[in-house]
Amino acid sequence: MTRLSMLAALLLAAGLAGHASASASAEAKPQNPATATAPKITESQARSIAFRHGLVHVEEIALADWRWEIAGRAQGGVEVTLDLNAYDGSVIGGAAAP
């Protein structure tokens, strides 16, 4: 193998490895890189979305990386947790306490 072809093979391998790690990190956070600097959904908007999904009282709300974590109560005092995507407001998880 010539020195030039070895260098080309190394560059190709490095490029593929970088692409694989970039893909893995993109899958960890479902967000648009163009909006990665600040969430589009404000705390007030996150509260409104939570109320539309059945919460009648929000006890805790926190922005954790790329999602809003909301804990509160639904009708009848049932404890509920709700996770919202901070970039588009979609519900990504939630559960009522038993």
Tab-separated table of N, CA and C in Angstrom:
chain	number	residue	atom	x	y	z
A	1	MET	N	0.850	-1.163	0.000
A	1	MET	CA	0.000	0.000	0.000
A	1	MET	C	0.900	1.232	0.000
A	2	THR	N	0.607	2.164	-0.845
A	2	THR	CA	1.433	3.363	-0.907
A	2	THR	C	1.108	4.286	0.248
A	3	ARG	N	2.018	5.186	0.487
A	3	ARG	CA	1.835	6.135	1.578
A	3	ARG	C	0.568	6.967	1.364
A	4	LEU	N	0.284	7.370	0.135
A	4	LEU	CA	-0.887	8.172	-0.189
A	4	LEU	C	-2.174	7.388	0.041
A	5	SER	N	-2.203	6.120	-0.376
A	5	SER	CA	-3.415	5.319	-0.180
A	5	SER	C	-3.633	5.007	1.299
A	6	MET	N	-2.560	4.857	2.081
A	6	MET	CA	-2.705	4.659	3.525
A	6	MET	C	-3.306	5.896	4.172
A	7	LEU	N	-2.823	7.072	3.762
A	7	LEU	CA	-3.344	8.319	4.306
A	7	LEU	C	-4.822	8.473	3.953
A	8	ALA	N	-5.195	8.155	2.726
A	8	ALA	CA	-6.595	8.239	2.298
A	8	ALA	C	-7.458	7.284	3.111
A	9	ALA	N	-6.971	6.060	3.348
A	9	ALA	CA	-7.723	5.084	4.133
A	9	ALA	C	-7.913	5.565	5.571
A	10	LEU	N	-6.873	6.157	6.160
A	10	LEU	CA	-6.984	6.686	7.525
A	10	LEU	C	-7.985	7.831	7.592
A	11	LEU	N	-7.935	8.723	6.633
A	11	LEU	CA	-8.874	9.845	6.618
A	11	LEU	C	-10.306	9.362	6.455
A	12	LEU	N	-10.524	8.380	5.610
A	12	LEU	CA	-11.845	7.818	5.421
A	12	LEU	C	-12.351	7.175	6.704
A	13	ALA	N	-11.494	6.398	7.363
A	13	ALA	CA	-11.880	5.744	8.615
A	13	ALA	C	-12.202	6.775	9.686
A	14	ALA	N	-11.402	7.819	9.796
A	14	ALA	CA	-11.649	8.863	10.786
A	14	ALA	C	-12.957	9.581	10.507
A	15	GLY	N	-13.236	9.835	9.238
A	15	GLY	CA	-14.485	10.498	8.863
A	15	GLY	C	-15.695	9.657	9.195
A	16	LEU	N	-15.624	8.362	8.938
A	16	LEU	CA	-16.736	7.473	9.258
A	16	LEU	C	-16.946	7.363	10.755
A	17	ALA	N	-15.870	7.320	11.521
A	17	ALA	CA	-15.993	7.243	12.977
A	17	ALA	C	-16.623	8.518	13.527
A	18	GLY	N	-16.220	9.658	12.994
A	18	GLY	CA	-16.804	10.923	13.435
A	18	GLY	C	-18.275	11.004	13.101
A	19	HIS	N	-18.652	10.497	11.936
A	19	HIS	CA	-20.055	10.495	11.535
A	19	HIS	C	-20.871	9.600	12.458
A	20	ALA	N	-20.343	8.444	12.829
A	20	ALA	CA	-21.056	7.519	13.710
A	20	ALA	C	-21.262	8.131	15.089
A	21	SER	N	-20.244	8.807	15.626
A	21	SER	CA	-20.412	9.396	16.956
A	21	SER	C	-21.359	10.583	16.908
A	22	ALA	N	-21.366	11.335	15.821
A	22	ALA	CA	-22.306	12.447	15.686
A	22	ALA	C	-23.733	11.923	15.600
A	23	SER	N	-23.933	10.809	14.903
A	23	SER	CA	-25.266	10.223	14.802
A	23	SER	C	-25.744	9.738	16.159
A	24	ALA	N	-24.861	9.126	16.926
A	24	ALA	CA	-25.244	8.619	18.244
A	24	ALA	C	-25.625	9.756	19.174
A	25	SER	N	-24.888	10.856	19.161
A	25	SER	CA	-25.228	11.962	20.048
A	25	SER	C	-26.502	12.660	19.595
A	26	ALA	N	-26.784	12.679	18.303
A	26	ALA	CA	-28.011	13.279	17.812
A	26	ALA	C	-29.220	12.466	18.249
A	27	GLU	N	-29.070	11.147	18.337
A	27	GLU	CA	-30.171	10.305	18.772
A	27	GLU	C	-30.450	10.467	20.257
A	28	ALA	N	-29.470	10.852	21.044
A	28	ALA	CA	-29.659	10.989	22.479
A	28	ALA	C	-30.554	12.160	22.824
A	29	LYS	N	-30.530	13.219	22.005
A	29	LYS	CA	-31.330	14.405	22.267
A	29	LYS	C	-32.177	14.721	21.037
A	30	PRO	N	-33.462	14.500	21.117
A	30	PRO	CA	-34.304	14.778	19.962
A	30	PRO	C	-34.566	16.265	19.812
A	31	GLN	N	-33.615	16.962	19.217
A	31	GLN	CA	-33.777	18.391	19.029
A	31	GLN	C	-33.223	18.799	17.684
A	32	ASN	N	-33.641	19.928	17.239
A	32	ASN	CA	-33.157	20.483	15.989
A	32	ASN	C	-31.890	21.269	16.291
A	33	PRO	N	-30.757	20.946	15.681
A	33	PRO	CA	-29.512	21.650	15.973
A	33	PRO	C	-29.605	23.153	15.749
A	34	ALA	N	-30.465	23.586	14.853
A	34	ALA	CA	-30.609	25.024	14.602
A	34	ALA	C	-31.214	25.740	15.799
A	35	THR	N	-31.950	25.021	16.642
A	35	THR	CA	-32.589	25.631	17.809
A	35	THR	C	-31.952	25.167	19.114
A	36	ALA	N	-30.786	24.566	19.045
A	36	ALA	CA	-30.164	23.968	20.227
A	36	ALA	C	-29.745	24.997	21.264
A	37	THR	N	-29.692	26.273	20.920
A	37	THR	CA	-29.220	27.267	21.869
A	37	THR	C	-30.241	27.567	22.963
A	38	ALA	N	-31.504	27.619	22.624
A	38	ALA	CA	-32.519	27.928	23.632
A	38	ALA	C	-33.826	27.243	23.269
A	39	PRO	N	-34.529	26.728	24.269
A	39	PRO	CA	-35.816	26.084	23.996
A	39	PRO	C	-36.811	27.090	23.430
A	40	LYS	N	-37.673	26.612	22.568
A	40	LYS	CA	-38.719	27.465	22.013
A	40	LYS	C	-39.913	27.537	22.947
A	41	ILE	N	-40.120	26.517	23.747
A	41	ILE	CA	-41.268	26.458	24.640
A	41	ILE	C	-40.882	27.092	25.973
A	42	THR	N	-41.585	28.136	26.369
A	42	THR	CA	-41.307	28.800	27.645
A	42	THR	C	-41.940	28.007	28.786
A	43	GLU	N	-41.597	28.374	30.011
A	43	GLU	CA	-42.193	27.702	31.169
A	43	GLU	C	-43.705	27.905	31.175
A	44	SER	N	-44.147	29.095	30.851
A	44	SER	CA	-45.579	29.385	30.807
A	44	SER	C	-46.287	28.516	29.768
A	45	GLN	N	-45.677	28.366	28.603
A	45	GLN	CA	-46.263	27.516	27.569
A	45	GLN	C	-46.271	26.054	28.007
A	46	ALA	N	-45.211	25.617	28.694
A	46	ALA	CA	-45.143	24.233	29.188
A	46	ALA	C	-46.259	23.981	30.195
A	47	ARG	N	-46.517	24.960	31.060
A	47	ARG	CA	-47.625	24.833	32.021
A	47	ARG	C	-48.963	24.703	31.292
A	48	SER	N	-49.174	25.524	30.280
A	48	SER	CA	-50.425	25.474	29.514
A	48	SER	C	-50.613	24.117	28.854
A	49	ILE	N	-49.545	23.580	28.292
A	49	ILE	CA	-49.615	22.254	27.661
A	49	ILE	C	-49.954	21.201	28.710
A	50	ALA	N	-49.355	21.308	29.892
A	50	ALA	CA	-49.638	20.352	30.970
A	50	ALA	C	-51.109	20.416	31.375
A	51	PHE	N	-51.662	21.618	31.462
A	51	PHE	CA	-53.082	21.761	31.821
A	51	PHE	C	-53.969	21.148	30.738
A	52	ARG	N	-53.584	21.300	29.478
A	52	ARG	CA	-54.371	20.699	28.389
A	52	ARG	C	-54.319	19.175	28.436
A	53	HIS	N	-53.293	18.625	29.096
A	53	HIS	CA	-53.167	17.164	29.205
A	53	HIS	C	-53.664	16.636	30.546
A	54	GLY	N	-54.454	17.417	31.247
A	54	GLY	CA	-55.138	16.902	32.420
A	54	GLY	C	-54.645	17.351	33.782
A	55	LEU	N	-53.524	18.045	33.859
A	55	LEU	CA	-53.093	18.532	35.161
A	55	LEU	C	-53.981	19.706	35.577
A	56	VAL	N	-54.328	19.750	36.846
A	56	VAL	CA	-55.097	20.882	37.365
A	56	VAL	C	-54.248	21.719	38.314
A	57	HIS	N	-53.093	21.165	38.715
A	57	HIS	CA	-52.170	21.877	39.603
A	57	HIS	C	-50.745	21.415	39.299
A	58	VAL	N	-49.856	22.370	39.042
A	58	VAL	CA	-48.449	22.056	38.812
A	58	VAL	C	-47.699	22.283	40.114
A	59	GLU	N	-47.055	21.230	40.609
A	59	GLU	CA	-46.286	21.334	41.852
A	59	GLU	C	-44.821	21.645	41.588
A	60	GLU	N	-44.254	21.055	40.540
A	60	GLU	CA	-42.853	21.288	40.173
A	60	GLU	C	-42.736	21.336	38.665
A	61	ILE	N	-41.864	22.229	38.201
A	61	ILE	CA	-41.561	22.280	36.774
A	61	ILE	C	-40.095	22.655	36.642
A	62	ALA	N	-39.373	21.915	35.806
A	62	ALA	CA	-37.936	22.171	35.652
A	62	ALA	C	-37.519	21.875	34.222
A	63	LEU	N	-36.635	22.713	33.716
A	63	LEU	CA	-36.052	22.492	32.401
A	63	LEU	C	-34.798	21.649	32.602
A	64	ALA	N	-34.809	20.447	32.061
A	64	ALA	CA	-33.679	19.523	32.190
A	64	ALA	C	-33.168	19.193	30.795
A	65	ASP	N	-32.092	19.860	30.401
A	65	ASP	CA	-31.468	19.659	29.097
A	65	ASP	C	-32.441	20.045	27.991
A	66	TRP	N	-33.074	19.103	27.339
A	66	TRP	CA	-33.935	19.381	26.195
A	66	TRP	C	-35.408	19.128	26.481
A	67	ARG	N	-35.759	18.956	27.753
A	67	ARG	CA	-37.164	18.677	28.064
A	67	ARG	C	-37.618	19.402	29.325
A	68	TRP	N	-38.907	19.683	29.365
A	68	TRP	CA	-39.541	20.194	30.573
A	68	TRP	C	-40.051	19.007	31.365
A	69	GLU	N	-39.678	18.918	32.644
A	69	GLU	CA	-40.178	17.876	33.537
A	69	GLU	C	-41.209	18.530	34.442
A	70	ILE	N	-42.430	18.029	34.390
A	70	ILE	CA	-43.530	18.640	35.128
A	70	ILE	C	-44.157	17.597	36.048
A	71	ALA	N	-44.333	17.963	37.298
A	71	ALA	CA	-45.012	17.098	38.265
A	71	ALA	C	-46.172	17.888	38.849
A	72	GLY	N	-47.294	17.228	38.967
A	72	GLY	CA	-48.459	17.910	39.500
A	72	GLY	C	-49.566	16.940	39.822
A	73	ARG	N	-50.772	17.478	39.849
A	73	ARG	CA	-51.940	16.667	40.198
A	73	ARG	C	-53.037	16.852	39.156
A	74	ALA	N	-53.720	15.748	38.878
A	74	ALA	CA	-54.874	15.757	37.988
A	74	ALA	C	-56.135	15.814	38.845
A	75	GLN	N	-57.273	15.828	38.195
A	75	GLN	CA	-58.554	15.838	38.896
A	75	GLN	C	-58.620	14.688	39.897
A	76	GLY	N	-59.113	14.915	41.073
A	76	GLY	CA	-59.206	13.887	42.098
A	76	GLY	C	-57.924	13.724	42.901
A	77	GLY	N	-56.927	14.580	42.668
A	77	GLY	CA	-55.693	14.536	43.438
A	77	GLY	C	-54.672	13.513	42.979
A	78	VAL	N	-54.896	12.888	41.822
A	78	VAL	CA	-53.961	11.886	41.305
A	78	VAL	C	-52.646	12.569	40.925
A	79	GLU	N	-51.525	12.037	41.431
A	79	GLU	CA	-50.206	12.579	41.093
A	79	GLU	C	-49.845	12.188	39.669
A	80	VAL	N	-49.351	13.164	38.909
A	80	VAL	CA	-49.023	12.940	37.504
A	80	VAL	C	-47.672	13.569	37.204
A	81	THR	N	-46.864	12.889	36.391
A	81	THR	CA	-45.631	13.477	35.859
A	81	THR	C	-45.779	13.545	34.343
A	82	LEU	N	-45.188	14.584	33.768
A	82	LEU	CA	-45.294	14.796	32.339
A	82	LEU	C	-43.970	15.357	31.842
A	83	ASP	N	-43.433	14.800	30.773
A	83	ASP	CA	-42.212	15.312	30.152
A	83	ASP	C	-42.574	15.857	28.783
A	84	LEU	N	-42.110	17.091	28.513
A	84	LEU	CA	-42.382	17.739	27.238
A	84	LEU	C	-41.074	18.054	26.534
A	85	ASN	N	-41.056	17.905	25.227
A	85	ASN	CA	-39.919	18.335	24.429
A	85	ASN	C	-39.892	19.856	24.492
A	86	ALA	N	-38.777	20.439	24.928
A	86	ALA	CA	-38.681	21.887	25.125
A	86	ALA	C	-38.562	22.647	23.816
A	87	TYR	N	-38.413	21.940	22.708
A	87	TYR	CA	-38.252	22.599	21.421
A	87	TYR	C	-39.539	22.645	20.614
A	88	ASP	N	-40.420	21.648	20.805
A	88	ASP	CA	-41.655	21.663	20.025
A	88	ASP	C	-42.913	21.454	20.882
A	89	GLY	N	-42.756	21.196	22.185
A	89	GLY	CA	-43.899	21.058	23.070
A	89	GLY	C	-44.587	19.710	23.042
A	90	SER	N	-44.038	18.749	22.305
A	90	SER	CA	-44.666	17.433	22.236
A	90	SER	C	-44.455	16.679	23.554
A	91	VAL	N	-45.436	15.862	23.895
A	91	VAL	CA	-45.355	15.033	25.102
A	91	VAL	C	-44.460	13.841	24.793
A	92	ILE	N	-43.410	13.670	25.612
A	92	ILE	CA	-42.479	12.563	25.371
A	92	ILE	C	-42.551	11.527	26.488
A	93	GLY	N	-43.333	11.793	27.498
A	93	GLY	CA	-43.491	10.819	28.569
A	93	GLY	C	-44.416	11.363	29.641
A	94	GLY	N	-44.967	10.480	30.372
A	94	GLY	CA	-45.841	10.892	31.447
A	94	GLY	C	-46.457	9.680	32.103
A	95	ALA	N	-46.831	9.862	33.356
A	95	ALA	CA	-47.437	8.756	34.081
A	95	ALA	C	-48.204	9.278	35.283
A	96	ALA	N	-49.239	8.592	35.604
A	96	ALA	CA	-49.977	8.862	36.824
A	96	ALA	C	-49.467	7.938	37.911
A	97	ALA	N	-49.333	8.479	39.101
A	97	ALA	CA	-48.851	7.659	40.223
A	97	ALA	C	-49.955	6.695	40.640
A	98	PRO	N	-49.585	5.471	41.007
A	98	PRO	CA	-50.604	4.471	41.400
A	98	PRO	C	-51.289	4.834	42.696
